[in-house]
Amino acid sequence: HACQKVATKRKSEATVEDKDAKKVKVSHRSHGKEAGLVLVLGQGDVGQLGLGEVITERKKPALVTLPEQMVQVVAGGMHTVCLSESGKVYTFGCNDEGALGRDSSEEGSETVPGKVELNEKVVQVSGGDSHSAALTEEGLVYVWGSFRDNNGVIGLLEPMKTCKLPSKLSIPEPVVKIISGNDHLVMLTMDGNLYTSGCAEQGQLGRIPEYFSNRGGRQGLDRLLEPQMVKVKGKVHFTDAFCGAYVTFALSDKGYVYGFGLSNYYQLGTKSTKLCFVPIKLTCFKNSTTSWVDFTGGQHHTLCLDSEGRVYSLGRAEYGRLGLGEGAEETSEPTLVTGMEAVCRVACGTTVSYAVTREGDVYSWGMGTNMQLGTGEEDDEWSPVKMNGKQLENRAVLMVSSGGQHTALLVKDKQES
């Protein structure tokens, strides 16, 4: 037997080279492909605008100085994460719990972009209230910061411990997409499985029964923090996943939409306002003529986008966040938002909403208090308003991301025709 072992060992050493050549390179339609510049607006009193210590508020989009062009930008609760064309990650904003993934002890260094040390090429980033994540081209996930629940910090990889620097998550299969809610992380794998970690209080992990949802019950926080697979009755192959603040949506290859999490204002599209702790097939999205391509959610509302470029909203209506006009009321069905050209992307902040058109314009609506709408005013907008400003002139918007009090846009110069 000993001989045999040696022989097989030698054989495997000889094939290592081939294996390296076959290293998986992950891709997903959600990865940022086009590079551009980052603009920010809204409130930035903890540096989340990235404009330095002096500028803490912008009514109109302002340009962030970054060392290269970016392909993705994520606005977290109080921080911002940018992904560059060459696969590097830059962060700025609040670092109290490590959400920047870098040392910010130097006075003011959190208020301008700084690089996160990751030795691998990153293809996607995500961020929530006080955590951030990065997906490498080989399908590995690194996280930093902390998850919280209603009682405070719950930790990130280990109970009650925050991570100031990127740490690798252990997931048994390559991940192709990462997405964050306020305090949970969802990972879609190459094989079409969903893994989740973070806070489970509202059901947003989709794999923790209600009686374990408070800090993992007697099984403890490890059960929440260790990424595990979301199980669905019958074999379901997921092709995409999306988050609201406290909800998760997932698309199956059969075109069904599944959801779990908080639905206190019908933002999940269920017929009840009960929390959903396991994935349910959401019948309100099953429409023979519609295929859904994007979902996003704020604190209590959801936006979704169909393949024709139409935007729908559901959930809580206060402050105009549904975009359904003055005096609109909460709705449990996806309801068409009118007044925009064909849309290619949607985004939500806590109480605000955005749509990017295929032509590269951006519309905003909802609560005006934090100046996130780009109107220059603090009034709420109940219907979509086209955003303008000096930095948007002759530029096409590629994507928008919105956090607690600030919003970031990725834009590129329009080609002269």
Coordinates of C-alpha atoms in Angstrom, one line a residue:
H1 CA 0.0 0.0 0.0
A2 CA 2.8 2.4 0.9
C3 CA 4.2 2.0 -2.6
Q4 CA 0.9 2.8 -4.2
K5 CA 0.5 5.9 -2.1
V6 CA 3.9 7.3 -3.2
A7 CA 3.1 6.5 -6.8
T8 CA -0.2 8.4 -6.8
K9 CA 1.4 11.3 -5.0
R10 CA 4.1 11.6 -7.6
K11 CA 1.5 11.5 -10.3
S12 CA -0.5 14.3 -8.8
E13 CA 2.5 16.5 -8.5
A14 CA 3.2 16.0 -12.2
T15 CA -0.3 17.2 -13.0
V16 CA -0.3 20.3 -10.8
E17 CA 0.8 22.5 -13.7
D18 CA -2.2 21.5 -15.9
K19 CA -4.5 22.1 -13.0
D20 CA -3.2 25.7 -12.6
A21 CA -3.8 26.4 -16.2
K22 CA -7.4 25.3 -15.7
K23 CA -8.0 27.7 -12.8
V24 CA -11.6 28.8 -12.9
K25 CA -12.3 32.4 -14.0
V26 CA -15.7 33.3 -12.9
S27 CA -18.1 35.6 -14.8
H28 CA -21.7 36.8 -14.3
R29 CA -23.8 39.3 -16.2
S30 CA -23.8 41.5 -13.0
H31 CA -20.0 42.1 -13.1
G32 CA -19.1 45.7 -14.1
K33 CA -17.8 45.7 -17.7
E34 CA -17.5 49.4 -18.6
A35 CA -15.1 51.7 -16.8
G36 CA -15.8 55.3 -15.8
L37 CA -15.6 58.0 -13.2
V38 CA -17.2 58.0 -9.7
L39 CA -19.6 60.9 -8.7
V40 CA -21.1 61.3 -5.2
L41 CA -23.9 63.3 -3.6
G42 CA -25.8 63.5 -0.4
Q43 CA -24.5 63.7 3.2
G44 CA -21.0 62.7 4.0
D45 CA -20.2 63.7 7.6
V46 CA -18.1 60.5 8.1
G47 CA -16.2 60.8 4.9
Q48 CA -18.4 58.5 2.8
L49 CA -18.3 61.1 -0.1
G50 CA -14.6 60.6 -0.4
L51 CA -14.1 64.3 -1.0
G52 CA -11.8 65.0 2.0
E53 CA -12.5 66.3 5.5
V54 CA -13.9 69.7 4.5
I55 CA -16.7 68.6 2.1
T56 CA -19.5 66.8 4.0
E57 CA -22.4 67.5 1.8
R58 CA -23.1 67.7 -1.9
K59 CA -26.5 68.7 -3.4
K60 CA -25.3 67.9 -6.9
P61 CA -23.0 65.0 -8.1
A62 CA -19.3 65.7 -7.4
L63 CA -16.3 64.0 -8.9
V64 CA -14.2 61.7 -6.6
T65 CA -10.5 61.7 -7.3
L66 CA -9.4 58.1 -7.9
P67 CA -6.1 56.7 -9.3
E68 CA -7.7 54.9 -12.2
Q69 CA -11.1 54.3 -13.8
M70 CA -13.7 52.3 -11.9
V71 CA -16.1 49.5 -13.1
Q72 CA -18.3 49.3 -10.0
V73 CA -19.2 51.5 -7.1
V74 CA -21.2 50.5 -3.9
A75 CA -22.6 52.9 -1.4
G76 CA -22.9 51.2 2.0
G77 CA -24.6 52.6 5.1
M78 CA -21.8 55.0 5.8
H79 CA -19.0 54.0 3.5
T80 CA -18.3 53.6 -0.2
V81 CA -16.5 50.8 -2.0
C82 CA -15.1 51.2 -5.5
L83 CA -13.7 48.5 -7.9
S84 CA -11.1 49.6 -10.4
E85 CA -10.6 48.5 -14.0
S86 CA -7.5 46.5 -13.0
G87 CA -9.3 44.7 -10.2
K88 CA -8.3 46.8 -7.2
V89 CA -10.6 47.9 -4.4
Y90 CA -10.7 51.5 -3.0
T91 CA -12.8 52.5 0.1
F92 CA -13.7 55.6 2.1
G93 CA -16.1 56.6 4.9
C94 CA -16.8 55.3 8.4
N95 CA -14.3 52.7 9.6
D96 CA -15.5 52.3 13.2
E97 CA -16.1 48.6 12.6
G98 CA -13.6 47.9 9.8
A99 CA -15.9 48.5 6.8
L100 CA -13.0 50.1 4.9
G101 CA -10.7 47.0 5.1
R102 CA -7.6 49.2 5.6
D103 CA -5.8 51.2 8.2
S104 CA -7.3 54.7 8.6
S105 CA -5.5 55.8 11.8
E106 CA -3.9 58.8 10.0
E107 CA -6.1 61.8 10.5
G108 CA -8.6 62.3 7.7
S109 CA -7.4 59.2 5.7
E110 CA -10.9 57.7 5.9
T111 CA -12.4 60.7 4.0
V112 CA -10.5 60.1 0.8
P113 CA -10.2 56.9 -1.3
G114 CA -7.6 54.4 0.0
K115 CA -6.6 51.0 -1.4
V116 CA -7.6 47.7 0.2
E117 CA -4.7 45.3 0.2
L118 CA -5.9 42.2 -1.7
N119 CA -3.4 40.2 -3.7
E120 CA -5.9 38.9 -6.2
K121 CA -7.8 40.5 -9.0
V122 CA -11.3 41.4 -7.8
V123 CA -14.3 41.2 -10.2
Q124 CA -17.1 42.4 -7.9
V125 CA -17.6 44.2 -4.6
S126 CA -20.6 44.6 -2.2
G127 CA -21.2 46.5 1.0
G128 CA -23.9 47.0 3.7
D129 CA -24.2 49.0 6.8
S130 CA -20.8 48.1 8.3
H131 CA -19.4 45.3 6.2
S132 CA -17.8 45.0 2.7
A133 CA -17.0 42.1 0.5
A134 CA -15.0 41.3 -2.6
L135 CA -15.2 38.5 -5.2
T136 CA -12.0 37.4 -6.9
E137 CA -11.7 36.3 -10.5
E138 CA -11.2 32.7 -9.2
G139 CA -14.5 32.8 -7.3
L140 CA -13.2 33.4 -3.8
V141 CA -14.9 35.8 -1.4
Y142 CA -13.1 38.1 1.0
V143 CA -15.0 40.1 3.7
W144 CA -14.2 42.8 6.2
G145 CA -16.1 44.9 8.8
S146 CA -18.9 43.5 10.8
F147 CA -22.6 42.4 10.7
R148 CA -25.0 43.9 13.3
D149 CA -28.4 43.0 14.6
N150 CA -30.9 45.0 16.7
N151 CA -28.6 44.6 19.7
G152 CA -25.4 45.7 18.0
V153 CA -22.3 43.9 16.6
I154 CA -22.6 40.1 16.0
G155 CA -19.2 39.7 14.3
L156 CA -18.2 38.8 10.8
L157 CA -16.3 35.4 10.7
E158 CA -16.2 34.8 14.4
P159 CA -18.8 35.8 17.0
M160 CA -18.5 39.3 18.3
K161 CA -15.3 40.0 16.4
T162 CA -15.0 42.6 13.7
C163 CA -12.4 42.2 10.9
K164 CA -10.3 45.3 10.1
L165 CA -8.7 43.6 7.1
P166 CA -10.0 41.3 4.3
S167 CA -10.5 37.7 5.4
K168 CA -11.4 34.8 3.2
L169 CA -14.7 33.1 3.6
S170 CA -14.8 29.4 3.4
I171 CA -17.3 28.3 0.7
P172 CA -17.0 24.9 -0.9
E173 CA -17.7 26.0 -4.5
P174 CA -16.7 28.9 -6.7
V175 CA -18.9 32.0 -6.3
V176 CA -20.0 34.0 -9.3
K177 CA -21.9 36.9 -7.7
I178 CA -21.9 38.6 -4.3
I179 CA -24.6 41.0 -3.0
S180 CA -25.2 42.7 0.4
G181 CA -28.2 43.7 2.3
N182 CA -27.8 46.0 5.4
D183 CA -26.4 43.2 7.5
H184 CA -26.3 40.1 5.4
L185 CA -24.3 38.7 2.5
V186 CA -25.6 36.5 -0.3
M187 CA -23.4 34.5 -2.6
L188 CA -24.4 32.8 -5.8
T189 CA -22.2 29.9 -6.9
M190 CA -21.3 28.5 -10.2
D191 CA -23.4 25.5 -9.6
G192 CA -26.5 27.7 -9.0
N193 CA -26.6 27.5 -5.3
L194 CA -27.1 30.3 -2.8
Y195 CA -25.0 30.7 0.4
T196 CA -25.8 33.4 3.0
S197 CA -24.3 34.8 6.1
G198 CA -24.9 37.6 8.6
C199 CA -28.0 38.7 10.6
A200 CA -31.0 36.4 10.5
E201 CA -33.5 38.4 12.6
Q202 CA -35.8 39.3 9.6
G203 CA -35.4 35.9 7.8
Q204 CA -33.0 37.4 5.2
L205 CA -30.6 34.4 5.3
G206 CA -33.4 32.1 4.2
R207 CA -31.9 29.1 6.1
I208 CA -32.4 29.9 9.8
P209 CA -35.7 28.9 11.3
E210 CA -37.4 31.6 13.4
Y211 CA -36.6 30.0 16.7
F212 CA -32.8 30.3 15.9
S213 CA -33.1 33.7 14.3
N214 CA -32.0 35.6 17.4
R215 CA -28.2 35.2 17.3
G216 CA -28.5 31.5 16.3
G217 CA -30.4 30.6 19.5
R218 CA -28.8 27.8 21.4
Q219 CA -26.6 27.0 18.4
G220 CA -24.9 30.4 18.7
L221 CA -23.7 33.0 16.3
D222 CA -21.5 30.5 14.3
R223 CA -24.6 29.2 12.7
L224 CA -25.3 32.7 11.2
L225 CA -21.7 33.8 10.4
E226 CA -20.6 30.6 8.7
P227 CA -21.9 30.8 5.1
Q228 CA -24.3 27.9 4.4
M229 CA -26.5 26.9 1.6
V230 CA -30.1 28.0 1.3
K231 CA -32.2 24.9 0.7
V232 CA -35.3 24.9 -1.5
K233 CA -37.8 22.0 -1.9
G234 CA -37.0 20.2 -5.1
K235 CA -33.7 21.0 -6.9
V236 CA -33.7 24.7 -7.8
H237 CA -30.8 26.1 -9.9
F238 CA -30.4 29.8 -9.2
T239 CA -29.1 32.1 -11.9
D240 CA -29.2 35.5 -10.0
A241 CA -29.6 36.9 -6.6
F242 CA -30.5 40.4 -5.3
C243 CA -30.9 42.2 -1.9
G244 CA -32.9 44.8 -0.3
A245 CA -32.0 46.1 3.2
Y246 CA -33.5 43.1 5.0
V247 CA -34.7 40.9 2.1
T248 CA -33.2 38.5 -0.5
F249 CA -34.5 37.7 -3.9
A250 CA -33.3 35.0 -6.2
L251 CA -34.1 34.0 -9.8
S252 CA -34.2 30.4 -10.8
D253 CA -33.3 29.1 -14.3
K254 CA -37.0 28.4 -14.8
G255 CA -37.8 32.1 -14.5
Y256 CA -39.3 31.9 -11.0
V257 CA -38.6 34.5 -8.4
Y258 CA -38.0 33.3 -4.8
G259 CA -37.8 35.6 -1.8
F260 CA -37.3 35.7 2.0
G261 CA -36.9 38.2 4.7
L262 CA -38.8 41.2 6.0
S263 CA -42.2 41.9 4.5
N264 CA -43.8 44.3 7.0
Y265 CA -44.9 46.6 4.2
Y266 CA -45.4 43.9 1.6
Q267 CA -41.9 44.7 0.1
L268 CA -41.4 41.0 -0.6
G269 CA -44.6 40.7 -2.7
T270 CA -46.2 38.2 -0.4
K271 CA -49.8 38.4 0.6
S272 CA -49.0 38.8 4.2
T273 CA -46.7 41.0 6.3
K274 CA -45.2 38.1 8.2
L275 CA -41.4 37.5 8.1
C276 CA -40.3 34.8 5.7
F277 CA -37.6 32.6 7.1
V278 CA -37.4 30.2 4.1
P279 CA -37.5 30.9 0.4
I280 CA -41.0 31.2 -1.1
K281 CA -41.9 31.2 -4.7
L282 CA -43.3 34.7 -5.2
T283 CA -46.4 34.4 -7.4
C284 CA -46.9 38.1 -7.8
F285 CA -43.8 38.1 -10.1
K286 CA -45.1 35.3 -12.3
N287 CA -46.4 36.9 -15.4
S288 CA -46.3 35.0 -18.6
T289 CA -45.0 38.0 -20.5
T290 CA -42.4 39.3 -18.1
S291 CA -38.9 38.2 -17.4
W292 CA -37.3 40.0 -14.5
V293 CA -33.7 41.1 -14.8
D294 CA -33.0 43.3 -11.7
F295 CA -34.3 43.7 -8.1
T296 CA -33.2 46.1 -5.4
G297 CA -34.7 47.2 -2.2
G298 CA -34.4 49.9 0.5
Q299 CA -35.5 49.7 4.1
H300 CA -39.2 48.9 3.3
H301 CA -39.6 49.1 -0.5
T302 CA -38.5 47.1 -3.6
L303 CA -37.9 48.1 -7.2
C304 CA -37.8 45.5 -10.0
L305 CA -37.0 45.8 -13.6
D306 CA -38.3 43.7 -16.5
S307 CA -36.4 42.8 -19.7
E308 CA -38.4 45.4 -21.7
G309 CA -36.9 48.2 -19.5
R310 CA -40.0 48.8 -17.4
V311 CA -39.6 49.6 -13.7
Y312 CA -42.1 48.4 -11.0
S313 CA -42.2 49.2 -7.3
L314 CA -43.9 47.7 -4.2
G315 CA -43.8 48.1 -0.5
R316 CA -44.0 51.2 1.7
A317 CA -45.1 54.5 0.1
E318 CA -44.1 57.3 2.5
Y319 CA -41.9 60.1 1.1
G320 CA -42.6 59.0 -2.5
R321 CA -40.1 56.2 -2.6
L322 CA -42.4 54.0 -4.8
G323 CA -42.4 56.7 -7.6
L324 CA -46.2 56.2 -8.1
G325 CA -47.2 59.8 -7.8
E326 CA -48.5 62.0 -4.9
G327 CA -50.5 60.2 -2.3
A328 CA -49.7 56.7 -3.6
E329 CA -50.3 54.0 -1.0
E330 CA -48.3 50.8 -0.1
T331 CA -48.7 48.0 -2.5
S332 CA -48.0 44.3 -2.4
E333 CA -47.9 43.9 -6.2
P334 CA -45.3 45.1 -8.5
T335 CA -46.8 48.4 -9.9
L336 CA -45.5 50.2 -13.0
V337 CA -43.5 53.4 -12.4
T338 CA -44.2 55.7 -15.4
G339 CA -42.5 58.7 -16.9
M340 CA -39.1 57.3 -17.9
E341 CA -37.5 56.0 -21.1
A342 CA -36.4 52.3 -21.2
V343 CA -34.3 51.5 -18.1
C344 CA -31.3 49.1 -17.7
R345 CA -30.6 49.3 -14.0
V346 CA -32.4 50.1 -10.7
A347 CA -31.1 51.0 -7.3
C348 CA -32.5 51.9 -3.9
G349 CA -31.2 53.7 -0.8
T350 CA -33.0 53.5 2.5
T351 CA -36.0 55.7 1.4
V352 CA -34.9 56.7 -2.1
S353 CA -35.1 55.1 -5.6
Y354 CA -33.1 55.4 -8.8
A355 CA -33.4 54.2 -12.4
V356 CA -30.6 54.4 -15.0
T357 CA -32.0 54.5 -18.6
R358 CA -30.4 52.7 -21.6
E359 CA -29.5 56.1 -22.9
G360 CA -27.4 56.9 -19.7
D361 CA -29.7 59.3 -17.9
V362 CA -30.6 58.7 -14.2
Y363 CA -34.0 59.3 -12.6
S364 CA -34.5 59.7 -8.8
W365 CA -37.5 59.8 -6.5
G366 CA -38.3 59.5 -2.8
M367 CA -37.2 61.3 0.4
G368 CA -35.2 64.5 -0.2
T369 CA -33.9 65.1 3.3
N370 CA -30.3 63.9 2.7
M371 CA -29.9 65.6 -0.7
Q372 CA -29.6 62.2 -2.4
L373 CA -32.0 62.9 -5.2
G374 CA -29.7 65.5 -6.9
T375 CA -32.5 68.0 -7.3
G376 CA -30.6 70.5 -5.1
E377 CA -33.6 70.7 -2.8
E378 CA -34.7 68.8 0.3
D379 CA -38.2 68.2 -1.0
D380 CA -39.6 64.6 -1.4
E381 CA -40.3 63.6 -5.0
W382 CA -43.3 61.3 -5.6
S383 CA -42.5 60.7 -9.3
P384 CA -39.2 60.1 -11.2
V385 CA -37.2 63.3 -11.8
K386 CA -34.2 63.4 -14.2
M387 CA -31.0 64.1 -12.3
N388 CA -28.8 66.8 -13.7
G389 CA -25.6 68.7 -12.8
K390 CA -22.4 69.9 -14.2
Q391 CA -20.6 66.6 -13.7
L392 CA -23.4 64.8 -15.6
E393 CA -23.2 67.0 -18.7
N394 CA -22.1 65.0 -21.8
R395 CA -21.8 61.9 -19.6
A396 CA -23.7 58.6 -19.6
V397 CA -24.5 57.0 -16.3
L398 CA -23.5 53.4 -16.1
M399 CA -24.7 52.5 -12.6
V400 CA -26.0 54.0 -9.3
S401 CA -25.7 52.8 -5.8
S402 CA -27.3 54.3 -2.7
G403 CA -26.6 54.0 1.0
G404 CA -28.0 55.4 4.2
Q405 CA -27.4 59.1 3.4
H406 CA -25.3 59.2 0.3
T407 CA -25.4 58.0 -3.3
A408 CA -22.7 57.2 -5.8
L409 CA -22.8 57.1 -9.6
L410 CA -20.5 55.6 -12.2
V411 CA -20.4 57.7 -15.3
K412 CA -18.4 57.8 -18.6
D413 CA -17.9 60.5 -21.1
K414 CA -20.4 60.3 -24.1
Q415 CA -18.5 59.7 -27.3
E416 CA -18.7 62.6 -29.8
S417 CA -20.7 61.4 -32.7

